[in-house]
Short mmCIF file of C-alpha atoms in Angstrom, two decimals:
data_model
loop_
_atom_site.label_atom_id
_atom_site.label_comp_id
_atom_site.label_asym_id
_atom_site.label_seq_id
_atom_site.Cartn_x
_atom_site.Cartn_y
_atom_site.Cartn_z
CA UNK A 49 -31.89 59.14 -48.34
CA UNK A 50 -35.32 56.67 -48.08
CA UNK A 51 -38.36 57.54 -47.59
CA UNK A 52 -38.18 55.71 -44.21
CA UNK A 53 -37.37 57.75 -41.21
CA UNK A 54 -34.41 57.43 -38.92
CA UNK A 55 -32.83 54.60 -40.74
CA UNK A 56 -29.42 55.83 -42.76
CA UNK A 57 -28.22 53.20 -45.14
CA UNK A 58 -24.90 54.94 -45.19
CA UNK A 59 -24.02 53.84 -41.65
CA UNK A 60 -24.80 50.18 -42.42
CA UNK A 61 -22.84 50.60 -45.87
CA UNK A 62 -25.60 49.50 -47.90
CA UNK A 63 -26.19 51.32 -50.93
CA UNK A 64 -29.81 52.17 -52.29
CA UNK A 65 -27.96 52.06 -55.77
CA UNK A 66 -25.79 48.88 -55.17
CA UNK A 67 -27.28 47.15 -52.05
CA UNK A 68 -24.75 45.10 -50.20
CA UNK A 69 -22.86 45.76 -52.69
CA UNK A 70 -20.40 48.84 -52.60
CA UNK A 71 -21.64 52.00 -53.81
CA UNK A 72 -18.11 52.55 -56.00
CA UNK A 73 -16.41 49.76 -57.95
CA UNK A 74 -14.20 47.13 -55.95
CA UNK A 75 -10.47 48.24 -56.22
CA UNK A 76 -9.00 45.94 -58.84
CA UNK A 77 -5.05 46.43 -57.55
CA UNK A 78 -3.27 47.74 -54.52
CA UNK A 79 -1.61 50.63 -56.27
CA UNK A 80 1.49 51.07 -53.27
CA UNK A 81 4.02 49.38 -54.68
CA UNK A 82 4.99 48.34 -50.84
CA UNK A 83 2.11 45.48 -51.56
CA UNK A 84 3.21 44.71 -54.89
CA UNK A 85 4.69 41.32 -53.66
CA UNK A 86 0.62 40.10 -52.34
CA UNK A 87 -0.60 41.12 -56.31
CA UNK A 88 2.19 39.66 -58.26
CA UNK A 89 1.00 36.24 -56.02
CA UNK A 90 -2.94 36.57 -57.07
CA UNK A 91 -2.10 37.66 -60.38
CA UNK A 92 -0.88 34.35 -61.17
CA UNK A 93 -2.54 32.52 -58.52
CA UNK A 94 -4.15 30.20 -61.08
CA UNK A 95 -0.50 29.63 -62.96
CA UNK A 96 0.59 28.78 -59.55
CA UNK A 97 -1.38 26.50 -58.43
CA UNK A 98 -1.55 24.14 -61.52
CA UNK A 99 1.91 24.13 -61.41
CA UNK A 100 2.17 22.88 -57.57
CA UNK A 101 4.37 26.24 -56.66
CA UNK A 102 1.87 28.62 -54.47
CA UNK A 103 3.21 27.83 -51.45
CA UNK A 104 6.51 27.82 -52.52
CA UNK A 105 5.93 31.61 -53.26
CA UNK A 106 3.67 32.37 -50.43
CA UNK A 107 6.13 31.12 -48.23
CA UNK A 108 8.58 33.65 -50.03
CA UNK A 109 6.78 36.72 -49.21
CA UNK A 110 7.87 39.01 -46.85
CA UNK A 111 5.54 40.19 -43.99
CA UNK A 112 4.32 43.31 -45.34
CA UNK A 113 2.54 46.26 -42.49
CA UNK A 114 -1.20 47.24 -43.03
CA UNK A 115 -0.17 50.67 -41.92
CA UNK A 116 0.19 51.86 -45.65
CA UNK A 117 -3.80 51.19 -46.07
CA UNK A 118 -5.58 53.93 -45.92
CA UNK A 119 -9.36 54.07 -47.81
CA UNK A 120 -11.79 51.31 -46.83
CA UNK A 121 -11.22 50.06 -50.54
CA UNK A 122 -7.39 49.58 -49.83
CA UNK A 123 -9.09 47.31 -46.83
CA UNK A 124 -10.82 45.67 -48.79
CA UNK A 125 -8.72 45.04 -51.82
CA UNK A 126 -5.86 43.24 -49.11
CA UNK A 127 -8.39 41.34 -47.59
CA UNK A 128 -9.64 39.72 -51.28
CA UNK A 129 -5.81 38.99 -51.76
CA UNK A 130 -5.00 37.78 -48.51
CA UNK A 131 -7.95 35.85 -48.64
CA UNK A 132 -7.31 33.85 -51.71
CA UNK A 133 -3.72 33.35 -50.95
CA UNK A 134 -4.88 31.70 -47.09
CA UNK A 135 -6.80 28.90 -49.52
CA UNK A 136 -4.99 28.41 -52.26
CA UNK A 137 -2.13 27.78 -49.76
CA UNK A 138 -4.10 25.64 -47.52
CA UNK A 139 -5.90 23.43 -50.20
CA UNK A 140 -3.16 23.92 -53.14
CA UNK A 141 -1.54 20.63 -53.23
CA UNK A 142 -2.00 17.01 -53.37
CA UNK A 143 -2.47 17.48 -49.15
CA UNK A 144 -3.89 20.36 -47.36
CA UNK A 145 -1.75 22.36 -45.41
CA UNK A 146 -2.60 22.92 -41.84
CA UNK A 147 -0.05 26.29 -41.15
CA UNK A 148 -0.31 29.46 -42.14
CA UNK A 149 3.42 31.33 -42.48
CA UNK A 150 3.67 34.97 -40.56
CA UNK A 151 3.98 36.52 -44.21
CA UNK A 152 0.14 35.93 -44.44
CA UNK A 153 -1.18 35.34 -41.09
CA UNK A 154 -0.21 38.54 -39.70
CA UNK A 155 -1.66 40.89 -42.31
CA UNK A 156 -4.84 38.90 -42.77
CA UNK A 157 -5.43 38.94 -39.12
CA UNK A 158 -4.93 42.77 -38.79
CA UNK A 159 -7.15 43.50 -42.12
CA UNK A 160 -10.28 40.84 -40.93
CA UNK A 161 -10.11 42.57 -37.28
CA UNK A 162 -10.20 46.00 -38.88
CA UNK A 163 -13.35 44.87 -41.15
CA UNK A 164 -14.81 42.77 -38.55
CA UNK A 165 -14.50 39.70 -41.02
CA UNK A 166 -13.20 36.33 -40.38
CA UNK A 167 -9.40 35.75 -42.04
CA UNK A 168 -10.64 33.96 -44.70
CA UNK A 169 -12.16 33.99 -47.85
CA UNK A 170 -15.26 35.01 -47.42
CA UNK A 171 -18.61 35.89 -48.98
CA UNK A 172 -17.54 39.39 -49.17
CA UNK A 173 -14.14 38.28 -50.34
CA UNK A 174 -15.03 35.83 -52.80
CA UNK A 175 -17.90 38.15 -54.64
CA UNK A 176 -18.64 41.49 -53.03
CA UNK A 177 -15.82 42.99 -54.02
CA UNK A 178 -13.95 40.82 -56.33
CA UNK A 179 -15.68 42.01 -59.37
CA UNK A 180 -15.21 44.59 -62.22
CA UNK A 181 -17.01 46.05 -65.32
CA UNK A 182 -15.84 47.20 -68.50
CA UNK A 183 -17.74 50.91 -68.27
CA UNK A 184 -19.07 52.57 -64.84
CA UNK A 185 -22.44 53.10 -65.77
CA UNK A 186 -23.42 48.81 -67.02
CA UNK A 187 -26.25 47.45 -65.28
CA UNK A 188 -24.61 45.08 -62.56
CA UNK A 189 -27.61 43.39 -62.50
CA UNK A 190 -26.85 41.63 -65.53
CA UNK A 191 -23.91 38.92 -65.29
CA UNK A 192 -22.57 39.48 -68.98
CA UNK A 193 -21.47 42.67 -67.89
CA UNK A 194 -19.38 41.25 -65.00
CA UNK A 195 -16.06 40.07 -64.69
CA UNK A 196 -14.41 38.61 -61.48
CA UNK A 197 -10.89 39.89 -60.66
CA UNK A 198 -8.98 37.73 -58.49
CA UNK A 199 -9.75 33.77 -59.07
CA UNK A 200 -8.24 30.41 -57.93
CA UNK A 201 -8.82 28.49 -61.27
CA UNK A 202 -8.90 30.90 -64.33
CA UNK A 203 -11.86 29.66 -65.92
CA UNK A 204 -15.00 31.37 -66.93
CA UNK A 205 -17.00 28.80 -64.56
CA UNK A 206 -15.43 30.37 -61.65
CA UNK A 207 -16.13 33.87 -63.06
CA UNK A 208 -19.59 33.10 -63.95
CA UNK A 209 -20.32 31.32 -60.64
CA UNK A 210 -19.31 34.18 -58.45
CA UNK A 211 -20.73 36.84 -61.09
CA UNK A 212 -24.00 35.20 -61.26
CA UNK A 213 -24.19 36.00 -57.04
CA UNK A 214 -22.70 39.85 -57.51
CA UNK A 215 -25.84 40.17 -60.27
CA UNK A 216 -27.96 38.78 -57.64
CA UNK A 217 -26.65 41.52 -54.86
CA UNK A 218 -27.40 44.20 -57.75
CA UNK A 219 -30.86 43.63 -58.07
CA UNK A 220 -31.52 43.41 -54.30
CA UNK A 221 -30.94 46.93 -53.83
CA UNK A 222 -34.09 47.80 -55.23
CA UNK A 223 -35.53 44.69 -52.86
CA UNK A 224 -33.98 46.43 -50.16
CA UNK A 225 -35.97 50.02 -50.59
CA UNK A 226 -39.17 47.97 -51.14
CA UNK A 227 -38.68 46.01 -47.87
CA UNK A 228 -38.13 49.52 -45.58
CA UNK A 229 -40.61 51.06 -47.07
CA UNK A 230 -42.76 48.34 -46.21
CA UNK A 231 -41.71 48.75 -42.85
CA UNK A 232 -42.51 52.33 -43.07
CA UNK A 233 -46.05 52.15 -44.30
CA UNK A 234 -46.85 49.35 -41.83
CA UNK A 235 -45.86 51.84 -38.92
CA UNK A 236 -48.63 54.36 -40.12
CA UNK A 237 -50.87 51.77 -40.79
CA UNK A 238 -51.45 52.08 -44.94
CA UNK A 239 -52.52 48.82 -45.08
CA UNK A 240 -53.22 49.12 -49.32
CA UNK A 241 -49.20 50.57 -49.74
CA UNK A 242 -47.98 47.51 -47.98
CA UNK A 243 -50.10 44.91 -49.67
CA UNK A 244 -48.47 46.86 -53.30
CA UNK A 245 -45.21 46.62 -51.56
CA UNK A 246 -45.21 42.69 -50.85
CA UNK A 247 -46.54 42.03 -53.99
CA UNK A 248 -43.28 44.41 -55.67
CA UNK A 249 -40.94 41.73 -53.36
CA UNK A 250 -42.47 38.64 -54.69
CA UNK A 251 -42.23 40.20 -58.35
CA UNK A 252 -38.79 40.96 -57.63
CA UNK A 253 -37.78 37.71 -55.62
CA UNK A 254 -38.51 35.74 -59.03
CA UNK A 255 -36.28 38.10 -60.72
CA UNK A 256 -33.45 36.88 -58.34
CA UNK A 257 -34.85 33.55 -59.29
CA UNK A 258 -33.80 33.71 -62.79
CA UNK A 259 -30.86 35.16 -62.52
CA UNK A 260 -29.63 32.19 -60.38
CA UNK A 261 -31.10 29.86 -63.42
CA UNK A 262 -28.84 31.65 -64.98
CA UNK A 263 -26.05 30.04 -63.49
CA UNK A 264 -26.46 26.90 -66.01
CA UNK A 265 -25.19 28.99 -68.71
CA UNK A 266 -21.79 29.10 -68.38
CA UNK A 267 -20.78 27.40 -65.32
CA UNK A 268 -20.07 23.31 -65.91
CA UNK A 269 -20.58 20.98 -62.50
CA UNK A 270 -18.02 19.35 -62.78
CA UNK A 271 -15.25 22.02 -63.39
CA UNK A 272 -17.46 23.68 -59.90
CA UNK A 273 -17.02 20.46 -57.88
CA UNK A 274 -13.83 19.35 -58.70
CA UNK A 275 -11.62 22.32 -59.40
CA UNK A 276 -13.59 25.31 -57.42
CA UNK A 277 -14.85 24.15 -54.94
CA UNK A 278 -12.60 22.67 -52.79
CA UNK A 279 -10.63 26.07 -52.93
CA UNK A 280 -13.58 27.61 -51.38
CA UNK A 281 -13.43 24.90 -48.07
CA UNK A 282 -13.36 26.38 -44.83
CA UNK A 283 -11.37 24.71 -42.01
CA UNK A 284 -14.21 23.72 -39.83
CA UNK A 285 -15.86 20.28 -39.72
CA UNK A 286 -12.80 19.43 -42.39
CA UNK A 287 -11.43 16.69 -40.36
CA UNK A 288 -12.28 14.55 -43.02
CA UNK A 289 -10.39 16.52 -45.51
CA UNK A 290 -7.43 16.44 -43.50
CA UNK A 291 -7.52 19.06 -41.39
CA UNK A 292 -8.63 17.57 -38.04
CA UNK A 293 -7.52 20.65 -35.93
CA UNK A 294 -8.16 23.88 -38.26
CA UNK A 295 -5.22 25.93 -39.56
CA UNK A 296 -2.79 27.24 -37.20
CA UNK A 297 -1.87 30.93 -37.55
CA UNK A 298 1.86 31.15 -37.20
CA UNK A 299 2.47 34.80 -35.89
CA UNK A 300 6.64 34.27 -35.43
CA UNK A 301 7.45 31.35 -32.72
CA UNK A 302 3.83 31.76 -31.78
CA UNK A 303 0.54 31.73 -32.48
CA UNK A 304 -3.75 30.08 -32.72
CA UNK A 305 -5.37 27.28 -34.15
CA UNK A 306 -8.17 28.42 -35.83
CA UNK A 307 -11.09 26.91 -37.30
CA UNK A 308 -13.67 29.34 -39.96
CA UNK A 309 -16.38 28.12 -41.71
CA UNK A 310 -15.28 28.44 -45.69
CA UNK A 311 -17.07 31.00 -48.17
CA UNK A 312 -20.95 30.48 -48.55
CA UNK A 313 -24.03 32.19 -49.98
CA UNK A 314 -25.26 31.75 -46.52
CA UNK A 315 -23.14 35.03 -45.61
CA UNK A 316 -24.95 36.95 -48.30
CA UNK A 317 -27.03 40.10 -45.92
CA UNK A 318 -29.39 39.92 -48.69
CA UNK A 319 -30.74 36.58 -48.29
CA UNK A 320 -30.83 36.83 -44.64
CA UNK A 321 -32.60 40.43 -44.68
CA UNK A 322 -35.40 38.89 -46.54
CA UNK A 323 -36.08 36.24 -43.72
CA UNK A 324 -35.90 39.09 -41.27
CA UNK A 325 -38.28 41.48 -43.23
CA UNK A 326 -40.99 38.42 -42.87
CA UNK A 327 -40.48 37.11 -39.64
CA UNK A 328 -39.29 34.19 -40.77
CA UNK A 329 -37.06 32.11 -37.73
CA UNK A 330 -34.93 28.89 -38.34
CA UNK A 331 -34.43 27.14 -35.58
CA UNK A 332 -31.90 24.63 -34.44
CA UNK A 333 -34.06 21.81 -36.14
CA UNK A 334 -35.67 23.69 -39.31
CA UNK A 335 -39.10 23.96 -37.79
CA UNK A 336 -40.92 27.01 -37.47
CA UNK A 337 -41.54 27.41 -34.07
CA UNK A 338 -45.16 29.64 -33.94
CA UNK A 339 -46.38 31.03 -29.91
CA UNK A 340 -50.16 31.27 -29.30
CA UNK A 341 -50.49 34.67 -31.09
CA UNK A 342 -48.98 32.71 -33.85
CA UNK A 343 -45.76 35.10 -33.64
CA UNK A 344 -42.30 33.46 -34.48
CA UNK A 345 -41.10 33.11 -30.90
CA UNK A 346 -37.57 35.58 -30.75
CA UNK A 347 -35.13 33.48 -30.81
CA UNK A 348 -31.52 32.68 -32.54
CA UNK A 349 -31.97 31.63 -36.11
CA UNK A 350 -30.38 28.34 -37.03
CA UNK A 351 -28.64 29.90 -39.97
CA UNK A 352 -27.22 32.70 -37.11
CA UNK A 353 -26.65 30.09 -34.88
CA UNK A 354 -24.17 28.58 -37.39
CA UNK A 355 -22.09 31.74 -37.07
CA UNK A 356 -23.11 32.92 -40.76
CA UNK A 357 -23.64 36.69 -39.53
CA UNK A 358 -20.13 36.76 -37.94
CA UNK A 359 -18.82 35.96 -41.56
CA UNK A 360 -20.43 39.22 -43.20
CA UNK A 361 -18.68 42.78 -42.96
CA UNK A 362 -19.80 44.54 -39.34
CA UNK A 363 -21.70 47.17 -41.04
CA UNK A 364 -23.75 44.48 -42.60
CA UNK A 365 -23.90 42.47 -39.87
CA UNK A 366 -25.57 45.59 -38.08
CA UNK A 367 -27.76 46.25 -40.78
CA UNK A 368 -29.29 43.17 -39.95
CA UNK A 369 -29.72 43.77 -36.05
CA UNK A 370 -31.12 46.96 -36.87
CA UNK A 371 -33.93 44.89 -39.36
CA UNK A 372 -34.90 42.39 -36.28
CA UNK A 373 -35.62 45.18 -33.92
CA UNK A 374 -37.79 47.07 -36.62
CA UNK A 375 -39.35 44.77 -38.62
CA UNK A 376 -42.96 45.09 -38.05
CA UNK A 377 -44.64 43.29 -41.53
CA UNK A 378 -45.77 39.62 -40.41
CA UNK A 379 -46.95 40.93 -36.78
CA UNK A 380 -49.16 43.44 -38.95
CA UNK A 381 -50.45 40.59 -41.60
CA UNK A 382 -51.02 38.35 -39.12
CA UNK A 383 -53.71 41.08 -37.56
CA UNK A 384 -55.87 41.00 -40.61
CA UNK A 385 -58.26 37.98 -41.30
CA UNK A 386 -57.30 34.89 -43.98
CA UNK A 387 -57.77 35.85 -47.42
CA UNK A 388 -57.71 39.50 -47.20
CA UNK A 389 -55.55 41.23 -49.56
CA UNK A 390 -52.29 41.82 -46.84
CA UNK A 391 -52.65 38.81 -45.99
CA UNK A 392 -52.97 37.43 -49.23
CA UNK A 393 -49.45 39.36 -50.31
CA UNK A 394 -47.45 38.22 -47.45
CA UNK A 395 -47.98 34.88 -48.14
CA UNK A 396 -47.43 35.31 -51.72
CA UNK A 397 -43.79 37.08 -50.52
CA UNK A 398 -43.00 33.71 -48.09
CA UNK A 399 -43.35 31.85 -51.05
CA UNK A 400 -41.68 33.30 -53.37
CA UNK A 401 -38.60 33.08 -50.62
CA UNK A 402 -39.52 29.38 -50.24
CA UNK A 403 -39.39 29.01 -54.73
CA UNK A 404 -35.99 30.88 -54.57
CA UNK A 405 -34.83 28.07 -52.22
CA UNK A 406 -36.34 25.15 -54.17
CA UNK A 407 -34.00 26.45 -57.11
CA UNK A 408 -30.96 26.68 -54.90
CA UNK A 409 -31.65 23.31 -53.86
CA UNK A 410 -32.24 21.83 -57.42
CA UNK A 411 -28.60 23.85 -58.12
CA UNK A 412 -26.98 22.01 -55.17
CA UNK A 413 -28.43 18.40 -56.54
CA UNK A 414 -26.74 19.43 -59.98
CA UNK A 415 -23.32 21.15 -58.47
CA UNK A 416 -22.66 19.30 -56.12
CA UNK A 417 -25.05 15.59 -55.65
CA UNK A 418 -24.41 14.31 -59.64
CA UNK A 419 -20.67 15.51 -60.13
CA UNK A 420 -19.57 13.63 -56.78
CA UNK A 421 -20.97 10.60 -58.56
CA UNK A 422 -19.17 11.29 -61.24
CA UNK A 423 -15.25 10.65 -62.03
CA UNK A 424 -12.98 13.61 -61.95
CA UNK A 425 -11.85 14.86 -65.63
CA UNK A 426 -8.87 16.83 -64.49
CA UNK A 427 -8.02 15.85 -60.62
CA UNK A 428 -5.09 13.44 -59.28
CA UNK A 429 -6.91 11.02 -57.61
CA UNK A 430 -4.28 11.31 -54.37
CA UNK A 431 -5.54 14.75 -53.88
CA UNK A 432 -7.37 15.42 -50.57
CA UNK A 433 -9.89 17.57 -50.44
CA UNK A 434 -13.73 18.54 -50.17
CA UNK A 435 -14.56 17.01 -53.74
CA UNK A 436 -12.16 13.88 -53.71
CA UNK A 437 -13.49 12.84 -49.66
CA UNK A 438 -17.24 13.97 -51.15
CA UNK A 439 -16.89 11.74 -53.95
CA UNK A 440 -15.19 9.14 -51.93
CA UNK A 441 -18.30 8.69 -49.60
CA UNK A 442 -20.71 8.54 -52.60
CA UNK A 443 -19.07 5.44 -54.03
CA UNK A 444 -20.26 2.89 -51.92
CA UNK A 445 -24.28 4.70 -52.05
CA UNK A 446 -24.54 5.04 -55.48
CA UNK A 447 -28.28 4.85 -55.87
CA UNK A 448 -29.31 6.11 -51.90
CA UNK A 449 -30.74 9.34 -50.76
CA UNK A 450 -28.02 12.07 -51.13
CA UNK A 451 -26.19 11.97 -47.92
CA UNK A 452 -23.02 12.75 -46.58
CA UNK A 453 -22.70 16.03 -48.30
CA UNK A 454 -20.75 18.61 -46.59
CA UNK A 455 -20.71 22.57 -47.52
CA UNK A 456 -17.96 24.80 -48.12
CA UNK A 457 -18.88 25.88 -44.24
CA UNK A 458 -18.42 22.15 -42.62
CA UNK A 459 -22.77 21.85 -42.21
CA UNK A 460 -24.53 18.70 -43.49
CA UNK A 461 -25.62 20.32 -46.66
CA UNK A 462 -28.80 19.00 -48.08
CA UNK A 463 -30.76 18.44 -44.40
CA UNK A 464 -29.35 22.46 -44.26
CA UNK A 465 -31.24 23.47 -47.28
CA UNK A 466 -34.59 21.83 -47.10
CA UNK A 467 -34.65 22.56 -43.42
CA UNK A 468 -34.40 26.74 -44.39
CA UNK A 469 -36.95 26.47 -47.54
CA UNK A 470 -39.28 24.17 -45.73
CA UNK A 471 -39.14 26.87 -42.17
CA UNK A 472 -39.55 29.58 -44.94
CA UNK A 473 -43.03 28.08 -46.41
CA UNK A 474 -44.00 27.35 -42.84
CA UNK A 475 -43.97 31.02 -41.91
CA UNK A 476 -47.24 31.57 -44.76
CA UNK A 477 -50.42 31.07 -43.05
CA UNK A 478 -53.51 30.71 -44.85
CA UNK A 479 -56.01 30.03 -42.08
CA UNK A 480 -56.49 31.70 -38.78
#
């Protein structure tokens, strides 16, 4: 399948065509009429919420068996639904609500455990397979061509925010090939093939980079912050938000508090995979921790540490184990002298990681930093949420330093984000 022995995508459901990414189109309905009551919820999820009567009709629903899904895309399909309906019912009214009725916590329990996903909306759930295209053979690596299916808001910001990151996915396949067979020419030692291969990633890394730029096109901060964003919330670290304890799961006269980290580009494989490919380790601080063969010293990752790997389907997840044990490229540039041509590329590819994170940061301080400063066009101001508490704590720090800024995932954002992209440029070494 690559030109890289003994390692099968298929296993790892990564696609050399699609990436991350699955290789056939995300289902865009449950076609069994027995789940017809879960699609006629998302199909008007946005009509619902607006008019304050989600949970009304979530807590209508029956509780509906998984036992009728069958392909992994049936899986997949109830976990995007279930998904959005566990957040738009938590966060869809003026308070959040802090239980989850049977009619949703059963199912989404059952379909997380049988992806190996968290029950709630997710990475995966939010853009991996949540998208369509208007003909089968588009380039997906082109937003304009994408179209999301199930949303919380109906506007084209949402679309074009989470299309923006499925365009990004697409053109990492071809990232994805590069890096293994990187890995592949560093094991028989053609130093010249892997200096042309680092140099392909950096190309192709500021390709992702523009793409993301692209995401001032047609996606307005202040719609993101105030209307999106708080739908995408976890409940971890939302104490704040009003939900000091999590969400319990009500299973019928029983059940578990729970708290999950909400949906985040830090559970995108791809991002993670090129961190892995250079050797690049966050730890629990940001710095890049170097031994005396200046070798990363193995240990967990900051951004694993924060659970981000246990939020991205098991195959994935695996995909990325498999990377740490066989990545072999900074141990081998590291062996050749400063300024030789390896050398030379990896550094260029480090960089090029660090850039991509400079412009996510720069998209943050425009997102999220300005529109929390800003008032709210279309928001009750006795709503409680990420963006109203956010905003809140801005008020009296007008002019500081940005603090105070929590993700989607409960982590003090901005410290988060310069930590990674400074540890990324750390890793490039230009003098023995």
């Amino acid at each position: 399948m690559l030109n890289t022995p003994e390692i099968v995508l298929d296993q790892y459901c990564v696609s050399l065509r699609n990436g991350f990414l699955p290789d056939t189109l995300p289902l865009q309905k449950l076609n069994n009429p027995y789940y017809s009551p879960w699609e006629e919820v998302v199909a008007d999820l946005p009509a619902r919420i607006e008019a304050g009567t989600i949970r009304q009709a979530v807590d209508s629903l029956p509780i509906l068996s998984t036992s009728r899904l069958q392909e992994e895309s049936e899986w997949r399909r109830a976990y995007v639904v279930l998904a959005f309906i566990t957040h738009a019912y938590i966060w869809g009214g003026e308070r959040p609500k802090d239980v989850l009725p049977p009619a949703v916590s059963c199912p989404i329990l059952e379909v997380s455990k049988h992806l190996e996903l968290p029950p709630c909306a997710t990475y995966a759930a939010l853009n991996l397979w949540n998208f369509k295209v208007s003909s089968p053979d588009v380039d997906l690596t082109d937003p304009d061509n994408l179209s999301i299916i199930t949303t919380f808001t109906g506007t084209k910001d949402e679309e074009w925010f989470f299309m923006i990151s499925v365009a990004i996915e697409a053109k990492g396949a071809e990232l994805i090939t590069v890096m293994l067979n990187a890995i592949y020419a560093v094991s028989v030692a053609e130093h010249q093939r892997v200096t042309t291969l680092l140099y392909q990633l950096s190309d192709g890394l500021k390709e992702l980079g523009e793409i993301l730029e692209r995401m001032y096109e047609k996606c307005n901060p202040s719609v993101f912050f105030y209307q999106l964003r708080p739908f995408l919330a976890g409940s971890k670290n939302m104490a704040s938000s009003g939900l000091p304890q999590g969400v319990f799961y009500d299973l019928g006269g029983h059940g578990e508090w729970h708290q999950y980290s909400g949906g985040s580009n830090a559970q995108s494989s791809l991002i993670q995979t090129f961190d892995i490919f250079l050797g690049v380790e966050h730890s629990a601080t940001g710095e890049a921790k170097l031994n005396s063969t200046s070798q990363f010293k193995p240990k967990i990752g900051f951004i694993q540490a924060s659970d981000m790997r246990n939020y991205m389907p098991g195959p994935h997840r695996r995909f990325l184990e498999m990377l740490t044990r066989t990545s072999n490229v900074r141990q081998f540039a590291m062996s050749y002298k400063a300024d030789t041509e390896v050398r030379n590329a990896y550094n260029a590819a480090v960089m090029a990681v660090g850039v991509f994170r400079d412009k996510h940061i720069q998209m943050v301080s425009r997102y999220i930093i300005t529109p929390s400063r800003n008032k709210p066009t279309q928001t009750s101001s006795a709503q409680v949420n990420l963006a109203t508490v956010t905003a809140a704590n801005q008020v009296e720090r007008p002019n500081d330093i940005p603090a105070g800024y929590s993700g989607t995932g409960g982590t003090d954002l901005i410290p988060f984000l310069k930590q990674t992209r400074d540890t990324t440029k750390a890793a490039a070494k230009y003098t023995d």
